[in-house]
Every structure is written in structure tokens, then in C-alpha cells.
Amino acid sequence: MTPVRSWRPCRWPRPRTVPALAFHDCPAGPLKVGAAGTHKSAAGRLDDEPNSTPASAYLVGYSDVQKLNGAALVGPGLIDLKIFDATFDPVTGDVDVVANGQLTLPPAKSTFLTFGFMPTAATMQLTQVGIMVIKTHSAAQPDGTYITTTVSTVQMSLRIYEVKVNGTSLDVGPNCHTFENLFLTLNAEGDYAADTGGTFAGTVTIPRFADCGVGEDLDGLFTASISGPGNFMRMTQGPGCFPVPVPYQCPPVIPEPKR
């Protein structure tokens, strides 16, 4: 089997198609393939990762709040990626690609019916904590094709503000937030590649709230009306922009969010 070559804003010619490494053809160049399991871990900051290919893309989607029977538009936000060289297992023929990401999301304004009858409007701010990790595994099949799975994991903090209940402002204070971070594990629906994008989906548990309210404790109110498991999220990444060595698909475009 011919080894799979490195991530670049183009596709190196090879006899087998790996969806996670789908790029257009480019001139012949040096082969860059890591040994199995040699990719760098997600520790550190994105600017500490020089041995990788930079890219950026827009991410947008919807997040359900199960208790409120509604969904909030999340994004569009810009994700900066560092994509490491593909690792190839010469025994199984499998290929792995790891990308680290930093996602910046704008505030999301939504209106729900709290407890099923009271209109409540609020602004939600999701902020990434640590490094996002996107792992793509392409398992070689006997017929020469690959079955590809991609999983994205990240921690986010959640803060709410500018709350109005039945049209009346509710002073929740400057730091009404979940007591713990949200742990998001989203699986790609279909093929995913940094250059073409893709859609991720999964469920998230919203932890209890803390430090909510000025003059009165509102932690219990938000915990009872928002917190809990089974909140479905679907996010769509648009095509990636690769700035080097020659700009490819730049600037990035905002994809259409899927429900």
C-alpha cells in the first residue's frame, strides 16, 4: 500500500481514496507521513504547534435546550485549526489525522417558554476552555476502500445575561454561569475533512448554575429550567481556508446550518 501523504491544501496522488484527506491534486513533493501513534497531543496552545498545517473555517448550528423545548442558533463562529501530519499504520493500513482547534463564538440571543408558559429571552455566551481536538480515523477495508469516523471533543463554559421574563428585565448579575464546564463530544455525520467541512452532532449535559442574581439567589431558577442531560447539538463546519503555502479557499465562507 502506498503511504498516505501529509495534510496540505491539495491532495497527493495515491491509489486509495481516504475521505479525511481529500484535497485537489498538487505538484509532486516530499513525502511526509508520521509513524503510527506519533502525532502530537492536544496539550498546549495552538501557537505552540509549529509542526502542523494551519487552516480556518466557520462553524454554525443549533443547540437544543430540552427543558425549554426550543433551540438556540449557535454561531457563526470562526475556528482556527492546526492539522498534524497523517499517521499511517503499515500493519492495518489505517490512517489517523488529528487537528487541534480554537473556536470563537459570538453571543447567542434566544427566546423560550420557561416552564412551558412564561416567555423568557436571554443571551448565551459559550466560550471554549482548553483545546478542541478533532480525530479522524480511516479504517482500511479488504476491498481497498476506507471507512472513516471523526469525533470532536471540547470543553465550553456557559454564561447567560440580558435576561427578560415576560418582557421584564431580570438582573442575573455579571457572572451567571454553569458551575462546571460543558463537555461536548460530537460525531461527524457522514464524511468530514478540514478542506470540505462537515456536520457534527451529539448531546450535551448542561450543569447546574451558580452566581446568578443580584439581591436574590437565582441559581435554583436557572438550574430547574435549563440544566440537565440530553440537549441535542448539531454544528456544521464550512470549507477550510488554507493560507499557506498559497491561499486556498480563502477567505472561508459561512455554511448553511443544519437542524
GROMACS .gro file of C-alpha atoms in nm:
model
  259
    1MET     CA    1   0.000   0.000   0.000
    2THR     CA    2   0.124   0.346  -0.086
    3PRO     CA    3   0.151   0.558   0.231
    4VAL     CA    4  -0.090   0.848   0.269
    5ARG     CA    5   0.085   1.180   0.242
    6SER     CA    6   0.055   1.479   0.469
    7TRP     CA    7  -0.219   1.736   0.512
    8ARG     CA    8  -0.180   2.021   0.269
    9PRO     CA    9  -0.421   2.246   0.078
   10CYS     CA   10  -0.417   1.989  -0.202
   11ARG     CA   11  -0.439   1.611  -0.246
   12TRP     CA   12  -0.136   1.399  -0.315
   13PRO     CA   13  -0.197   1.132  -0.584
   14ARG     CA   14  -0.243   0.784  -0.435
   15PRO     CA   15  -0.423   0.462  -0.530
   16ARG     CA   16  -0.670   0.466  -0.238
   17THR     CA   17  -0.909   0.743  -0.150
   18VAL     CA   18  -0.916   0.849   0.213
   19PRO     CA   19  -1.213   1.085   0.268
   20ALA     CA   20  -1.043   1.260   0.560
   21LEU     CA   21  -0.755   1.366   0.335
   22ALA     CA   22  -0.946   1.476   0.028
   23PHE     CA   23  -0.770   1.763  -0.147
   24HIS     CA   24  -0.730   1.863  -0.508
   25ASP     CA   25  -0.414   1.748  -0.692
   26CYS     CA   26  -0.086   1.934  -0.637
   27PRO     CA   27   0.269   1.910  -0.771
   28ALA     CA   28   0.492   1.623  -0.661
   29GLY     CA   29   0.680   1.692  -0.340
   30PRO     CA   30   0.844   1.529  -0.039
   31LEU     CA   31   0.651   1.258   0.141
   32LYS     CA   32   0.557   1.349   0.499
   33VAL     CA   33   0.398   1.064   0.690
   34GLY     CA   34   0.424   1.007   1.062
   35ALA     CA   35   0.464   0.661   1.209
   36ALA     CA   36   0.157   0.516   1.376
   37GLY     CA   37   0.078   0.692   1.700
   38THR     CA   38   0.339   0.967   1.662
   39HIS     CA   39   0.107   1.266   1.626
   40LYS     CA   40   0.140   1.538   1.887
   41SER     CA   41  -0.106   1.552   2.173
   42ALA     CA   42  -0.355   1.832   2.220
   43ALA     CA   43  -0.170   1.983   2.515
   44GLY     CA   44  -0.056   2.343   2.490
   45ARG     CA   45  -0.169   2.637   2.279
   46LEU     CA   46  -0.228   2.649   1.907
   47ASP     CA   47   0.068   2.885   1.862
   48ASP     CA   48   0.289   2.622   2.031
   49GLU     CA   49   0.227   2.376   1.747
   50PRO     CA   50   0.467   2.459   1.463
   51ASN     CA   51   0.468   2.112   1.301
   52SER     CA   52   0.119   2.141   1.159
   53THR     CA   53  -0.083   2.292   0.876
   54PRO     CA   54  -0.292   2.598   0.970
   55ALA     CA   55  -0.648   2.642   0.850
   56SER     CA   56  -0.961   2.833   0.946
   57ALA     CA   57  -1.332   2.779   0.889
   58TYR     CA   58  -1.672   2.897   1.003
   59LEU     CA   59  -1.888   2.683   1.231
   60VAL     CA   60  -2.262   2.734   1.281
   61GLY     CA   61  -2.550   2.526   1.410
   62TYR     CA   62  -2.827   2.478   1.663
   63SER     CA   63  -2.829   2.369   2.025
   64ASP     CA   64  -3.146   2.241   2.188
   65VAL     CA   65  -3.241   2.316   2.546
   66GLN     CA   66  -3.453   2.014   2.623
   67LYS     CA   67  -3.631   2.154   2.929
   68LEU     CA   68  -3.733   2.465   2.735
   69ASN     CA   69  -3.843   2.269   2.427
   70GLY     CA   70  -3.654   2.506   2.199
   71ALA     CA   71  -3.328   2.559   2.012
   72ALA     CA   72  -3.074   2.840   2.003
   73LEU     CA   73  -2.871   2.939   1.697
   74VAL     CA   74  -2.501   2.897   1.779
   75GLY     CA   75  -2.258   3.096   1.566
   76PRO     CA   76  -2.141   3.152   1.309
   77GLY     CA   77  -1.808   3.133   1.485
   78LEU     CA   78  -1.457   3.110   1.346
   79ILE     CA   79  -1.247   2.805   1.424
   80ASP     CA   80  -0.869   2.818   1.386
   81LEU     CA   81  -0.722   2.475   1.317
   82LYS     CA   82  -0.378   2.320   1.334
   83ILE     CA   83  -0.377   1.992   1.139
   84PHE     CA   84  -0.098   1.745   1.207
   85ASP     CA   85   0.061   1.513   0.951
   86ALA     CA   86  -0.133   1.194   0.889
   87THR     CA   87  -0.016   0.884   1.076
   88PHE     CA   88  -0.015   0.555   0.887
   89ASP     CA   89  -0.027   0.206   1.037
   90PRO     CA   90   0.169  -0.021   0.799
   91VAL     CA   91   0.016  -0.334   0.955
   92THR     CA   92  -0.355  -0.248   0.930
   93GLY     CA   93  -0.334   0.021   0.663
   94ASP     CA   94  -0.536   0.256   0.883
   95VAL     CA   95  -0.482   0.631   0.869
   96ASP     CA   96  -0.529   0.879   1.154
   97VAL     CA   97  -0.540   1.257   1.140
   98VAL     CA   98  -0.557   1.484   1.445
   99ALA     CA   99  -0.645   1.854   1.436
  100ASN     CA  100  -0.645   2.095   1.727
  101GLY     CA  101  -0.884   2.388   1.718
  102GLN     CA  102  -0.974   2.716   1.884
  103LEU     CA  103  -1.336   2.824   1.835
  104THR     CA  104  -1.459   3.178   1.895
  105LEU     CA  105  -1.838   3.212   1.909
  106PRO     CA  106  -2.050   3.529   1.920
  107PRO     CA  107  -2.325   3.568   2.182
  108ALA     CA  108  -2.648   3.383   2.101
  109LYS     CA  109  -2.982   3.550   2.172
  110SER     CA  110  -3.285   3.326   2.213
  111THR     CA  111  -3.642   3.329   2.342
  112PHE     CA  112  -3.802   3.030   2.515
  113LEU     CA  113  -4.112   2.945   2.714
  114THR     CA  114  -3.984   2.886   3.066
  115PHE     CA  115  -4.181   2.611   3.243
  116GLY     CA  116  -4.395   2.591   2.929
  117PHE     CA  117  -4.584   2.919   2.964
  118MET     CA  118  -4.359   3.217   3.051
  119PRO     CA  119  -4.169   3.383   2.760
  120THR     CA  120  -3.807   3.426   2.857
  121ALA     CA  121  -3.537   3.593   2.647
  122ALA     CA  122  -3.168   3.562   2.727
  123THR     CA  123  -2.824   3.599   2.574
  124MET     CA  124  -2.600   3.293   2.596
  125GLN     CA  125  -2.221   3.302   2.565
  126LEU     CA  126  -2.029   2.980   2.501
  127THR     CA  127  -1.653   3.012   2.550
  128GLN     CA  128  -1.403   2.740   2.471
  129VAL     CA  129  -1.188   2.613   2.758
  130GLY     CA  130  -0.862   2.443   2.660
  131ILE     CA  131  -0.805   2.297   2.313
  132MET     CA  132  -1.060   2.137   2.082
  133VAL     CA  133  -0.945   1.801   1.945
  134ILE     CA  134  -1.079   1.659   1.617
  135LYS     CA  135  -0.973   1.299   1.549
  136THR     CA  136  -1.036   1.131   1.214
  137HIS     CA  137  -0.978   0.758   1.182
  138SER     CA  138  -0.987   0.592   0.839
  139ALA     CA  139  -1.006   0.213   0.871
  140ALA     CA  140  -0.872   0.023   0.568
  141GLN     CA  141  -1.114  -0.232   0.420
  142PRO     CA  142  -1.027  -0.554   0.228
  143ASP     CA  143  -1.162  -0.404  -0.096
  144GLY     CA  144  -0.921  -0.110  -0.079
  145THR     CA  145  -1.170   0.148   0.048
  146TYR     CA  146  -1.179   0.322   0.384
  147ILE     CA  147  -1.450   0.363   0.649
  148THR     CA  148  -1.396   0.699   0.815
  149THR     CA  149  -1.516   0.824   1.153
  150THR     CA  150  -1.449   1.165   1.305
  151VAL     CA  151  -1.501   1.274   1.666
  152SER     CA  152  -1.465   1.625   1.806
  153THR     CA  153  -1.419   1.686   2.178
  154VAL     CA  154  -1.407   2.019   2.361
  155GLN     CA  155  -1.497   2.185   2.690
  156MET     CA  156  -1.704   2.504   2.694
  157SER     CA  157  -1.811   2.745   2.966
  158LEU     CA  158  -2.165   2.881   2.951
  159ARG     CA  159  -2.276   3.223   3.077
  160ILE     CA  160  -2.620   3.386   3.044
  161TYR     CA  161  -2.710   3.753   3.071
  162GLU     CA  162  -2.958   4.015   2.944
  163VAL     CA  163  -3.244   3.804   3.074
  164LYS     CA  164  -3.605   3.918   3.033
  165VAL     CA  165  -3.901   3.729   3.178
  166ASN     CA  166  -4.237   3.819   3.026
  167GLY     CA  167  -4.079   4.142   2.896
  168THR     CA  168  -3.935   4.247   3.232
  169SER     CA  169  -3.558   4.257   3.284
  170LEU     CA  170  -3.422   4.013   3.539
  171ASP     CA  171  -3.089   4.119   3.689
  172VAL     CA  172  -2.883   3.799   3.690
  173GLY     CA  173  -2.554   3.976   3.754
  174PRO     CA  174  -2.230   3.980   3.552
  175ASN     CA  175  -2.129   3.619   3.606
  176CYS     CA  176  -2.433   3.391   3.591
  177HIS     CA  177  -2.274   3.071   3.465
  178THR     CA  178  -2.276   2.693   3.482
  179PHE     CA  179  -2.095   2.564   3.790
  180GLU     CA  180  -1.891   2.327   3.570
  181ASN     CA  181  -1.783   2.329   3.206
  182LEU     CA  182  -1.988   2.163   2.936
  183PHE     CA  183  -1.818   1.854   2.789
  184LEU     CA  184  -1.902   1.829   2.420
  185THR     CA  185  -1.839   1.510   2.222
  186LEU     CA  186  -1.975   1.547   1.869
  187ASN     CA  187  -1.957   1.281   1.598
  188ALA     CA  188  -1.937   1.362   1.229
  189GLU     CA  189  -2.249   1.276   1.032
  190GLY     CA  190  -2.102   1.134   0.712
  191ASP     CA  191  -1.756   1.217   0.582
  192TYR     CA  192  -1.562   1.505   0.731
  193ALA     CA  193  -1.249   1.677   0.604
  194ALA     CA  194  -1.098   2.008   0.705
  195ASP     CA  195  -1.097   2.131   0.345
  196THR     CA  196  -1.458   2.037   0.266
  197GLY     CA  197  -1.610   2.068   0.613
  198GLY     CA  198  -1.891   1.855   0.751
  199THR     CA  199  -2.162   1.826   1.013
  200PHE     CA  200  -2.119   1.709   1.373
  201ALA     CA  201  -2.392   1.608   1.617
  202GLY     CA  202  -2.428   1.484   1.973
  203THR     CA  203  -2.589   1.552   2.309
  204VAL     CA  204  -2.458   1.758   2.597
  205THR     CA  205  -2.540   1.783   2.966
  206ILE     CA  206  -2.590   2.137   3.097
  207PRO     CA  207  -2.461   2.155   3.459
  208ARG     CA  208  -2.629   2.346   3.739
  209PHE     CA  209  -2.593   2.724   3.754
  210ALA     CA  210  -2.402   2.939   4.001
  211ASP     CA  211  -2.354   3.309   4.090
  212CYS     CA  212  -2.686   3.409   3.935
  213GLY     CA  213  -2.886   3.701   4.074
  214VAL     CA  214  -2.830   4.042   4.230
  215GLY     CA  215  -3.004   4.080   4.563
  216GLU     CA  216  -3.164   3.737   4.531
  217ASP     CA  217  -3.032   3.389   4.457
  218LEU     CA  218  -3.148   3.279   4.113
  219ASP     CA  219  -2.927   2.971   4.082
  220GLY     CA  220  -3.216   2.735   4.154
  221LEU     CA  221  -3.442   2.903   3.898
  222PHE     CA  222  -3.197   2.855   3.609
  223THR     CA  223  -3.092   2.511   3.724
  224ALA     CA  224  -3.454   2.396   3.735
  225SER     CA  225  -3.545   2.548   3.399
  226ILE     CA  226  -3.228   2.481   3.195
  227SER     CA  227  -2.985   2.230   3.349
  228GLY     CA  228  -2.995   1.861   3.264
  229PRO     CA  229  -2.886   1.593   3.015
  230GLY     CA  230  -2.993   1.513   2.660
  231ASN     CA  231  -2.955   1.855   2.497
  232PHE     CA  232  -2.902   1.785   2.127
  233MET     CA  233  -2.649   1.989   1.929
  234ARG     CA  234  -2.574   1.987   1.556
  235MET     CA  235  -2.290   2.202   1.418
  236THR     CA  236  -2.181   2.244   1.057
  237GLN     CA  237  -1.827   2.340   0.957
  238GLY     CA  238  -1.779   2.513   0.624
  239PRO     CA  239  -1.488   2.455   0.384
  240GLY     CA  240  -1.150   2.532   0.533
  241CYS     CA  241  -0.929   2.822   0.427
  242PHE     CA  242  -0.561   2.723   0.399
  243PRO     CA  243  -0.341   3.037   0.394
  244VAL     CA  244  -0.007   2.868   0.317
  245PRO     CA  245   0.187   2.799   0.105
  246VAL     CA  246  -0.063   2.951  -0.142
  247PRO     CA  247  -0.404   3.071  -0.019
  248TYR     CA  248  -0.666   2.805  -0.095
  249GLN     CA  249  -1.042   2.858  -0.043
  250CYS     CA  250  -0.978   3.189   0.132
  251PRO     CA  251  -1.147   3.371   0.290
  252PRO     CA  252  -1.365   3.100   0.446
  253VAL     CA  253  -1.740   3.104   0.379
  254ILE     CA  254  -2.021   3.063   0.630
  255PRO     CA  255  -2.211   2.734   0.580
  256GLU     CA  256  -2.585   2.684   0.600
  257PRO     CA  257  -2.669   2.543   0.946
  258LYS     CA  258  -2.847   2.207   0.951
  259ARG     CA  259  -3.120   2.130   1.201
   0.00000   0.00000   0.00000
